[in-house]
Amino acid sequence: MNSRKRIEAACNHKTTDKLPVDFGGGFQTGIHASIVYQIRQRLGLDQPGTPVKVVDVYQMLGEITPDLKEALGIDTTCLSGTGTMFGFPAVDIKEWCLHDGTPVLVPVDFNTEHEPNGDLLQYPEGDRSAAASGRMPAKGYFFDAILRQEPIIEESLDPKDNMEEFGPLEEDELDHYARLAERLYEETEKALFCTFSGLTFGDIALVPAPFLKKPKGIRDIEEWYISTVTRPDYIETVFEFQAEAAKENLARLYQAVGDSVTVIQTNGTDFGTQNGPFCSPDTYRDLYLPYQKKVNGWIHANTPWKTLMHCCGGIEPLLPSIIDAEFDILNPVQCSAAGMDPRLLKKEYGKALVFWGGGVDTQHTLPFGRPREIRNEVRERIEILGRDGGFVFSTIHNIVAGCPIENVMALFDTIREYR
């Protein structure tokens, strides 16, 4: 099997010749740029001081280049757009440094001026005449959204104000997807992991709209969650518009990239906390499932693509409904959260869901454990989740900055045992 066939087999719950592995296919299976730099130095792939390209300026994820994919045994490649979380394009780059001295390449519109306290502010579309929409704290490694909620006047609330970011995709962007998909499909044997805007409903990272200069509507995180109970008609109107726009854009995307895509992420909304779901199964079924099913159902009716749900937290009580919403794949499989025991998940849901992640805990084990503990946890998760197929190895969300390089290399050394 080559990498593409291996991922396809795993997505169809078939056993594979080797362990299928994803790092950097999506933006929740990535590696922080500072760690990518250290891995490349440890493997001797670069001269000291060679910068790493940042492919996600919000989380500051580093590019997983073809030579690194081969060195680490990665089976996926990323098919994504030209934009960034802050609304400026990622097509032109310049040199920059993280606070720890890691040399990186960032888009030219990336702000390089720090506040007096050391914080770094980021501006929508790179326009400093607008209010800042992101903040990286002094000595921080990624950005947080800055809330810019205008005063809410109940009688003036209009769902259209929360629809500004949903609409027809520009032809230039579709051309980008078409060209990139053709190149990746023809020049590599990797499985194409597609990220595409407008498919995820109520993703709280997107609600504040750090990519818009002056977002209108309900943009405060707390107010949005409250509105799912107190203003359900408002939220459902937004979701209905979004779902129809998503289907139209998906039809255009399929025309552009065809069958080259293996997996497409259609959810980034987190429905779980460390201690369980933050909404009831009934709320999930009533408010979210109908719109997710419209998107996933269109994909299954018109394409061979598999649909991936990224959803953190203890969401086991929601999994029957998530399956009903026609998700094929669950990521990141947060085994440390309540109810997310990997044995239970594999036994109860392994025939319906592919588990994409769960390979090692990035909150506790990877940053704070010993290399021996990392190796033991990785082997255990592979044996449990990989039994009888239906598993793609990745960590539980991104590998974050600050992880000891010895632990990171222990992770990849153990993966190599199954390759």
Coordinates of C-alpha atoms in Angstrom, one line a residue:
M1 CA 0.0 0.0 0.0
N2 CA 1.1 3.5 -0.6
S3 CA 0.1 6.3 1.8
R4 CA -3.1 7.2 0.0
K5 CA -4.3 3.7 -0.2
R6 CA -3.4 3.1 3.5
I7 CA -5.5 6.1 4.7
E8 CA -8.3 5.1 2.4
A9 CA -8.3 1.6 3.8
A10 CA -8.3 2.9 7.3
C11 CA -11.2 5.1 6.5
N12 CA -13.1 2.1 5.3
H13 CA -12.4 0.1 8.5
K14 CA -9.9 -2.2 6.8
T15 CA -6.6 -3.4 8.2
T16 CA -3.5 -1.9 6.7
D17 CA 0.0 -3.0 5.9
K18 CA 1.5 -0.4 8.3
L19 CA 0.2 2.1 10.8
P20 CA -1.6 5.0 9.1
V21 CA -0.2 8.3 10.4
D22 CA -1.3 11.9 10.1
F23 CA 0.6 15.0 11.2
G24 CA -0.1 18.3 9.5
G25 CA -2.9 17.1 7.3
G26 CA -5.3 19.3 9.2
F27 CA -4.9 22.2 11.5
Q28 CA -5.8 20.1 14.6
T29 CA -3.2 17.4 13.8
G30 CA -0.3 19.8 13.5
I31 CA 3.0 20.6 15.3
H32 CA 4.0 24.0 16.7
A33 CA 6.6 25.7 14.6
S34 CA 9.1 25.7 17.5
I35 CA 8.8 21.9 17.7
V36 CA 9.1 21.4 14.0
Y37 CA 12.3 23.4 14.1
Q38 CA 13.7 21.2 16.8
I39 CA 12.7 18.0 15.0
R40 CA 14.4 19.2 11.8
Q41 CA 17.5 20.1 13.7
R42 CA 17.6 16.8 15.5
L43 CA 17.2 14.8 12.3
G44 CA 19.8 16.9 10.5
L45 CA 17.4 18.1 7.8
D46 CA 18.5 21.8 8.1
Q47 CA 21.4 23.9 9.0
P48 CA 21.0 25.7 12.3
G49 CA 19.0 28.9 11.9
T50 CA 17.0 27.7 8.9
P51 CA 13.5 29.1 9.4
V52 CA 10.3 27.0 9.5
K53 CA 7.3 28.3 7.6
V54 CA 4.2 29.0 9.7
V55 CA 1.2 27.5 8.0
D56 CA -1.4 28.6 10.6
V57 CA -0.7 32.0 12.1
Y58 CA -3.4 31.6 14.8
Q59 CA -2.0 28.4 16.4
M60 CA 1.5 29.1 14.9
L61 CA 1.8 25.6 13.4
G62 CA 4.9 24.7 11.4
E63 CA 4.9 23.3 7.9
I64 CA 5.4 19.6 7.5
T65 CA 7.5 19.5 4.3
P66 CA 7.9 16.4 2.1
D67 CA 11.3 15.5 3.5
L68 CA 9.9 15.6 7.1
K69 CA 6.9 13.6 6.1
E70 CA 9.2 10.9 4.8
A71 CA 11.4 11.0 7.8
L72 CA 8.5 10.7 10.2
G73 CA 6.4 8.3 8.2
I74 CA 3.4 10.6 7.5
D75 CA 0.7 9.5 5.1
T76 CA -1.3 12.7 4.6
T77 CA -0.9 16.1 3.0
C78 CA -2.8 19.3 3.5
L79 CA -5.2 20.8 1.0
S80 CA -6.3 24.2 2.3
G81 CA -7.0 27.7 1.2
T82 CA -4.9 30.8 0.9
G83 CA -6.4 32.7 3.8
T84 CA -5.5 33.0 7.5
M85 CA -7.5 33.3 10.7
F86 CA -6.8 37.0 10.6
G87 CA -8.1 37.6 7.1
F88 CA -4.8 38.3 5.3
P89 CA -3.4 36.0 2.7
A90 CA -0.6 33.5 3.5
V91 CA 0.9 33.7 0.0
D92 CA 3.9 36.0 0.7
I93 CA 6.3 35.5 3.5
K94 CA 8.9 37.3 5.6
E95 CA 11.3 36.2 8.3
W96 CA 10.3 36.6 12.0
C97 CA 11.3 35.0 15.3
L98 CA 9.3 33.6 18.2
H99 CA 10.2 34.9 21.6
D100 CA 12.4 31.9 22.3
G101 CA 14.5 32.7 19.2
T102 CA 13.0 30.1 16.8
P103 CA 13.4 31.5 13.3
V104 CA 10.2 31.3 11.3
L105 CA 8.6 32.5 8.1
V106 CA 5.2 34.3 8.4
P107 CA 2.9 36.2 5.9
V108 CA 4.0 39.7 5.1
D109 CA 0.9 41.2 6.7
F110 CA 1.8 39.5 10.0
N111 CA 2.2 42.3 12.6
T112 CA 5.7 42.6 14.1
E113 CA 5.2 45.4 16.6
H114 CA 4.9 44.5 20.2
E115 CA 3.0 46.3 22.9
P116 CA 5.1 47.8 25.8
N117 CA 4.2 44.8 28.0
G118 CA 5.5 42.4 25.3
D119 CA 2.2 41.3 23.9
L120 CA 1.8 41.0 20.2
L121 CA -1.4 42.3 18.6
Q122 CA -2.7 41.0 15.3
Y123 CA -5.1 43.0 13.1
P124 CA -7.8 41.8 10.7
E125 CA -6.6 41.9 7.1
G126 CA -3.4 43.3 8.5
D127 CA -5.1 46.7 8.8
R128 CA -3.8 48.6 11.9
S129 CA -6.5 51.2 11.5
A130 CA -9.0 48.5 12.6
A131 CA -9.3 47.3 16.2
A132 CA -6.9 44.5 17.0
S133 CA -8.5 41.0 16.7
G134 CA -5.8 38.8 18.2
R135 CA -3.3 38.8 21.0
M136 CA -0.2 36.7 21.6
P137 CA 0.8 37.3 25.3
A138 CA 4.4 38.1 26.1
K139 CA 6.4 35.0 25.9
G140 CA 3.4 33.2 24.4
Y141 CA 3.4 30.8 21.5
F142 CA -0.1 31.3 19.8
F143 CA -2.9 33.9 19.6
D144 CA -6.1 34.4 21.4
A145 CA -9.1 36.1 19.8
I146 CA -9.9 39.6 21.1
L147 CA -13.6 40.0 21.6
R148 CA -15.0 43.1 19.8
Q149 CA -18.7 42.7 20.6
E150 CA -20.7 45.8 19.8
P151 CA -23.5 46.6 22.3
I152 CA -26.4 44.3 21.8
I153 CA -29.7 46.0 21.2
E154 CA -32.3 43.2 21.3
E155 CA -34.8 44.8 19.0
S156 CA -32.1 45.5 16.4
L157 CA -30.6 42.0 16.3
D158 CA -30.5 40.7 12.7
P159 CA -29.2 37.1 11.9
K160 CA -27.8 38.5 8.7
D161 CA -25.1 40.2 10.8
N162 CA -23.7 36.7 11.7
M163 CA -23.8 35.6 8.0
E164 CA -21.2 38.0 6.7
E165 CA -18.5 35.4 6.5
F166 CA -20.7 32.9 4.6
G167 CA -21.2 33.2 0.9
P168 CA -19.9 32.1 -2.5
L169 CA -16.2 31.4 -2.6
E170 CA -14.1 33.6 -4.9
E171 CA -13.2 32.0 -8.2
D172 CA -9.5 32.7 -7.5
E173 CA -9.7 30.6 -4.3
L174 CA -11.4 27.7 -6.2
D175 CA -8.7 27.9 -8.8
H176 CA -6.1 27.6 -6.0
Y177 CA -7.8 24.5 -4.7
A178 CA -7.9 23.0 -8.1
R179 CA -4.3 23.6 -8.9
L180 CA -3.0 22.5 -5.5
A181 CA -5.2 19.4 -5.5
E182 CA -3.9 18.4 -8.9
R183 CA -0.3 18.9 -8.0
L184 CA -0.5 17.1 -4.6
Y185 CA -2.4 14.2 -6.2
E186 CA -0.1 13.8 -9.1
E187 CA 3.3 14.6 -7.4
T188 CA 2.7 12.7 -4.2
E189 CA 1.1 9.4 -3.0
K190 CA -0.2 11.1 0.1
A191 CA -3.9 11.2 1.1
L192 CA -5.3 14.7 0.6
F193 CA -6.8 16.1 3.8
C194 CA -9.1 19.0 2.9
T195 CA -10.0 22.0 5.0
F196 CA -12.6 24.3 3.6
S197 CA -14.3 27.3 5.1
G198 CA -18.0 27.6 6.1
L199 CA -18.7 24.0 7.0
T200 CA -18.6 24.0 10.8
F201 CA -21.6 25.3 12.8
G202 CA -21.0 27.4 15.9
D203 CA -17.3 26.9 16.1
I204 CA -16.5 29.2 19.0
A205 CA -13.0 30.0 17.6
L206 CA -14.7 31.5 14.6
V207 CA -17.6 33.3 16.4
P208 CA -15.5 36.4 17.3
A209 CA -14.5 36.6 13.6
P210 CA -10.9 37.7 14.0
F211 CA -10.7 37.9 10.2
L212 CA -13.4 40.7 9.9
K213 CA -12.5 44.3 10.5
K214 CA -15.9 45.1 12.1
P215 CA -17.9 42.0 13.0
K216 CA -21.5 42.6 13.7
G217 CA -24.2 40.4 15.3
I218 CA -23.5 38.1 18.3
R219 CA -19.7 37.9 18.6
D220 CA -19.1 37.5 22.3
I221 CA -18.4 33.9 23.2
E222 CA -20.5 33.8 26.4
E223 CA -23.3 35.7 24.6
W224 CA -23.2 33.2 21.7
Y225 CA -23.6 30.2 24.1
I226 CA -26.4 31.9 25.9
S227 CA -28.1 32.7 22.6
T228 CA -28.3 29.0 21.7
V229 CA -30.9 28.8 24.6
T230 CA -32.4 32.3 24.7
R231 CA -32.4 33.1 20.9
P232 CA -32.6 29.7 19.2
D233 CA -34.5 31.1 16.2
Y234 CA -31.6 33.6 15.6
I235 CA -29.0 30.8 15.7
E236 CA -31.1 28.4 13.6
T237 CA -31.5 31.2 10.9
V238 CA -27.8 31.6 10.8
F239 CA -27.2 27.9 10.5
E240 CA -29.8 27.4 7.8
F241 CA -28.2 30.1 5.7
Q242 CA -24.8 28.7 6.3
A243 CA -25.8 25.2 5.4
E244 CA -27.2 26.3 2.0
A245 CA -24.1 28.3 1.3
A246 CA -21.9 25.4 2.3
K247 CA -23.7 23.0 -0.1
E248 CA -23.3 25.4 -3.0
N249 CA -19.6 25.9 -2.2
L250 CA -19.1 22.2 -1.8
A251 CA -20.6 21.6 -5.3
R252 CA -18.1 24.1 -6.7
L253 CA -15.2 22.6 -4.7
Y254 CA -16.0 19.1 -6.0
Q255 CA -16.1 20.4 -9.5
A256 CA -12.6 21.9 -8.9
V257 CA -10.9 19.0 -7.1
G258 CA -13.0 15.9 -8.0
D259 CA -12.2 12.6 -6.4
S260 CA -8.7 13.6 -5.4
V261 CA -9.7 14.3 -1.8
T262 CA -9.7 11.5 0.8
V263 CA -10.9 13.3 3.9
I264 CA -12.7 16.7 4.4
Q265 CA -13.1 18.3 7.9
T266 CA -16.7 19.3 8.3
N267 CA -16.8 20.2 12.0
G268 CA -14.5 22.1 14.3
T269 CA -17.0 22.9 17.0
D270 CA -16.1 21.6 20.4
F271 CA -19.1 20.1 22.2
G272 CA -17.2 18.7 25.2
T273 CA -15.3 19.8 28.3
Q274 CA -12.9 17.8 30.4
N275 CA -15.8 16.5 32.4
G276 CA -18.4 15.7 29.7
P277 CA -20.5 17.4 27.0
F278 CA -21.4 21.0 27.5
C279 CA -24.8 20.5 25.9
S280 CA -27.3 17.7 26.3
P281 CA -27.8 15.0 23.6
D282 CA -31.2 16.5 23.0
T283 CA -29.8 20.0 22.4
Y284 CA -27.2 18.6 20.1
R285 CA -29.8 16.6 18.1
D286 CA -32.2 19.6 17.9
L287 CA -29.8 22.5 17.2
Y288 CA -26.7 21.1 15.5
L289 CA -27.4 17.7 14.0
P290 CA -29.9 18.8 11.2
Y291 CA -27.4 21.2 9.7
Q292 CA -24.4 19.0 10.0
K293 CA -26.4 16.2 8.3
K294 CA -27.2 18.5 5.4
V295 CA -23.5 19.1 4.8
N296 CA -22.3 15.6 5.4
G297 CA -25.3 14.1 3.5
W298 CA -24.5 16.2 0.5
I299 CA -20.9 15.1 0.6
H300 CA -21.9 11.4 0.8
A301 CA -24.5 11.7 -1.9
N302 CA -22.2 13.4 -4.4
T303 CA -18.5 12.6 -3.6
P304 CA -16.4 9.7 -2.3
W305 CA -14.9 11.9 0.4
K306 CA -15.0 10.9 4.1
T307 CA -16.2 13.5 6.6
L308 CA -14.2 14.2 9.7
M309 CA -15.5 15.7 12.9
H310 CA -13.0 17.5 15.1
C311 CA -14.5 17.8 18.5
C312 CA -12.6 17.9 21.8
G313 CA -13.7 16.9 25.3
G314 CA -15.8 14.2 26.9
I315 CA -18.4 13.7 24.2
E316 CA -19.2 10.0 24.5
P317 CA -23.0 10.6 25.2
L318 CA -23.2 12.5 21.9
L319 CA -21.5 9.9 19.7
P320 CA -24.7 8.1 18.7
S321 CA -26.1 11.4 17.4
I322 CA -22.7 12.3 15.8
I323 CA -23.0 9.0 13.9
D324 CA -26.5 9.9 12.9
A325 CA -25.2 13.2 11.6
E326 CA -23.1 11.2 9.1
F327 CA -19.7 11.8 10.4
D328 CA -17.3 9.1 9.3
I329 CA -14.3 10.1 11.4
L330 CA -13.7 11.4 15.0
N331 CA -10.8 13.5 15.9
P332 CA -8.9 14.2 18.2
V333 CA -10.3 11.3 20.4
Q334 CA -9.5 13.0 23.8
C335 CA -9.0 9.9 25.9
S336 CA -8.2 11.9 29.0
A337 CA -11.7 13.4 29.1
A338 CA -14.6 11.9 31.0
G339 CA -16.2 8.9 29.3
M340 CA -13.5 8.7 26.6
D341 CA -11.8 5.5 27.6
P342 CA -10.3 4.1 24.4
R343 CA -11.4 0.6 25.0
L344 CA -15.0 1.7 25.5
L345 CA -14.8 3.8 22.4
K346 CA -13.4 1.1 20.2
K347 CA -15.9 -1.5 21.5
E348 CA -19.0 0.6 21.3
Y349 CA -18.3 2.9 18.3
G350 CA -15.4 1.3 16.4
K351 CA -17.6 -0.1 13.6
A352 CA -19.3 3.2 12.9
L353 CA -16.5 5.7 13.5
V354 CA -12.9 5.8 12.4
F355 CA -10.7 7.1 15.2
W356 CA -8.2 9.7 13.9
G357 CA -6.0 10.7 16.9
G358 CA -5.9 9.6 20.4
G359 CA -2.3 8.4 20.0
V360 CA -0.9 10.2 23.1
D361 CA -2.1 12.8 25.5
T362 CA -0.7 16.3 24.6
Q363 CA -2.0 17.9 27.8
H364 CA -0.1 15.8 30.2
T365 CA 1.9 12.8 29.0
L366 CA 3.8 14.4 26.0
P367 CA 4.8 17.7 27.7
F368 CA 5.3 16.4 31.2
G369 CA 6.0 12.7 31.1
R370 CA 9.2 10.7 30.6
P371 CA 10.2 9.2 27.3
R372 CA 9.4 5.7 28.7
E373 CA 5.8 6.9 29.5
I374 CA 5.3 8.3 26.1
R375 CA 6.4 5.1 24.5
N376 CA 4.1 3.0 26.7
E377 CA 1.1 5.2 26.0
V378 CA 1.7 5.3 22.3
R379 CA 2.0 1.5 22.1
E380 CA -1.1 1.0 24.2
R381 CA -3.3 3.3 22.1
I382 CA -2.1 1.7 18.9
E383 CA -3.0 -1.7 20.1
I384 CA -6.4 -0.7 21.4
L385 CA -7.6 1.8 18.7
G386 CA -5.8 0.1 15.8
R387 CA -7.2 -3.4 16.3
D388 CA -9.1 -4.5 13.2
G389 CA -8.5 -1.3 11.3
G390 CA -10.4 2.0 11.5
F391 CA -7.6 4.0 13.1
V392 CA -5.3 6.8 11.9
F393 CA -2.6 7.7 14.3
S394 CA -2.2 11.2 15.5
T395 CA -1.8 12.9 18.8
I396 CA -4.7 14.3 20.8
H397 CA -4.7 17.7 19.1
N398 CA -1.6 19.6 18.0
I399 CA 1.9 19.0 19.5
V400 CA 2.3 22.2 21.5
A401 CA 5.3 24.4 22.1
G402 CA 7.4 23.5 25.2
C403 CA 7.3 19.7 24.8
P404 CA 10.8 18.3 25.5
I405 CA 12.4 17.2 22.2
E406 CA 13.3 13.9 23.8
N407 CA 9.7 13.2 24.4
V408 CA 8.7 14.2 20.9
M409 CA 11.4 12.0 19.4
A410 CA 10.3 9.1 21.7
L411 CA 6.8 9.5 20.2
F412 CA 8.1 9.2 16.6
D413 CA 10.6 6.5 17.4
T414 CA 7.7 4.4 18.7
I415 CA 5.5 5.1 15.7
R416 CA 8.4 3.9 13.6
E417 CA 8.1 0.5 15.3
Y418 CA 4.7 0.1 13.5
R419 CA 5.9 1.3 10.1

